Amino acid sequence: MFKFSYCLTAAALLLAVCTTAIESATEKVYRCSFDAAQASSVIGVVETLDLDLWSHQTLPRDSGVSSFVDVRVSNAEEERSALTAIQNLAKCELLIGDLTVVAEAQQLEAIYGSVLEKQKSRLDAEGIDPFFSNYRSYDDINEKLADLADSYPDLASIFTLNGVTWENRTIKGLVLTSNVKSYKDKPVIYFNGGIHAREWISSATVMYLLYRFLSTYSSDTLSKYILDNMQIVATPLSNPDGYEFTRTPGNRWWRKNRRLNPDGSYGVDLNRNWDEHFGRVGVSRRYSSEIYPGPSAFSEPETQMLSRFISSLPNKIGGIDFHSYGQLVLRNWGWTVRDSQNEVVLKELGASIVDTIKKTSESLNRKLKKSIAGGRQPSLYQNVKGANLYPASGATDDWMSATQGMTAFTIELSPADGRYGFALPSSEIVNVGEEIFKAMQVFCLRLFKEKIPPNAYVRRGSWHRNAWRRFVGSN
Ligand code: 0X9
Ligand code: ZN
């Protein structure tokens, strides 16, 4: 069976490479590095040309360290104009020379499971569920949620959000806690995954978190303490239409949902559609843009379903919205660089998340040294303010903090080096999952013990007014 699927995949891969060569696809990703002083000019070019921003380094202006953006160019003309506009501001190097090959290879792997035998034996040896040997479909994810609820009836219950997506899909999730009778009073931590379709590692990681909290309840004192005293609520796949679309040929890099726009293009960026400074910065009014925020706040069924659900949760204290990539822990605010009222405590909390990820990663990498040629990439996580380089409003994290009183972060998962962009190899699912699991144990415990007050933002200042004018003026 394995040999057959291996051959099938190899043949299909070969076909993919040949087809690509014939069509001479020019989709590429560049990493453009610049000094902090050039940051706003570079972002200006990205916004003016409406380039697809894949990742960014968000370092403070006074850090003295250069930053970068990873941008996708989809044809030779876009490539030329982007490189010309950026040439005096930044140094651009080719990160991925042919995106079609990367996309097709990963999609085929997800469907036929070619290189997975090795991974499966590793998971077997470590007693980890083979579900995590690969990225899974919407149906498989839902089935796994039901399986987990069945396997841990005293700890997990499944729920389905009210409503359906544009393509009639539901959004499901799990609540984890012990002593179900008293569960209503226990503080809630919420994990959201997969709001951006192409960020497959996000959904896989939230699934892994659920699995790990459950499977370690009886062996890990921290997991037990957390589920005894708190509730973990998670929706691993918040943009199922977009996600399923990225599993079809030629569409691996889709980011938005699948709304049909008035000009015939598709999609609203669900992480710009929340009712929190909606439509102010880091958005484009062009329907086909990757950062089109939608016609109005909460215009989309997905954000309506999610926001109603989160609002209905009693005693919610924290939330994480998982994205990729870049290895960043992003704190409030995402729309303004001004310090939030909770800046000091959030910065410190972010640092402890980063520290835990790094420590877990170091011990994991020591263990994996022999099995991965050249070793596993070291963790490069950074702890930064969301808006430091690229302010964007109407996002999940800021809405959770500003309107729900939750201590909320966005975590941009692996990779950091961008070699595969969003196509992080499936062999990384368990490694990323383990790093994040340990960090989320720390996050939950600290929020439970420290009772951080709801965050607040400073009054609108000239920075914001100018940003707003720039946005209005350019549309
Ligand atoms: O731009 C986004 O939505 C997130 N980055 S991604 O590359 N995954 O698309 C970052 C969101 C950070 N939070 C806010 N800006 N509020
Ligand atoms: Zn994202």
XYZ file of C-alpha atoms in Angstrom, residues 193-200 202 239 243 254-256 269-272 290 322-324:
22
model
C -7.210 28.202 14.493
C -7.338 28.440 10.735
C -8.962 31.833 10.211
C -6.512 32.313 7.328
C -7.028 29.473 4.879
C -3.439 28.832 3.767
C -1.997 28.725 7.294
C -2.462 24.973 7.673
C -2.543 26.824 12.680
C -12.475 29.331 7.880
C -9.224 25.831 3.951
C -5.701 31.315 -0.697
C -6.053 33.405 2.494
C -9.614 34.723 2.722
C -10.040 38.676 4.932
C -11.681 37.324 8.086
C -8.907 38.792 10.214
C -9.926 42.289 9.122
C -5.785 39.667 0.222
C -3.069 31.121 15.816
C -1.577 32.130 12.466
C 1.543 31.513 10.426
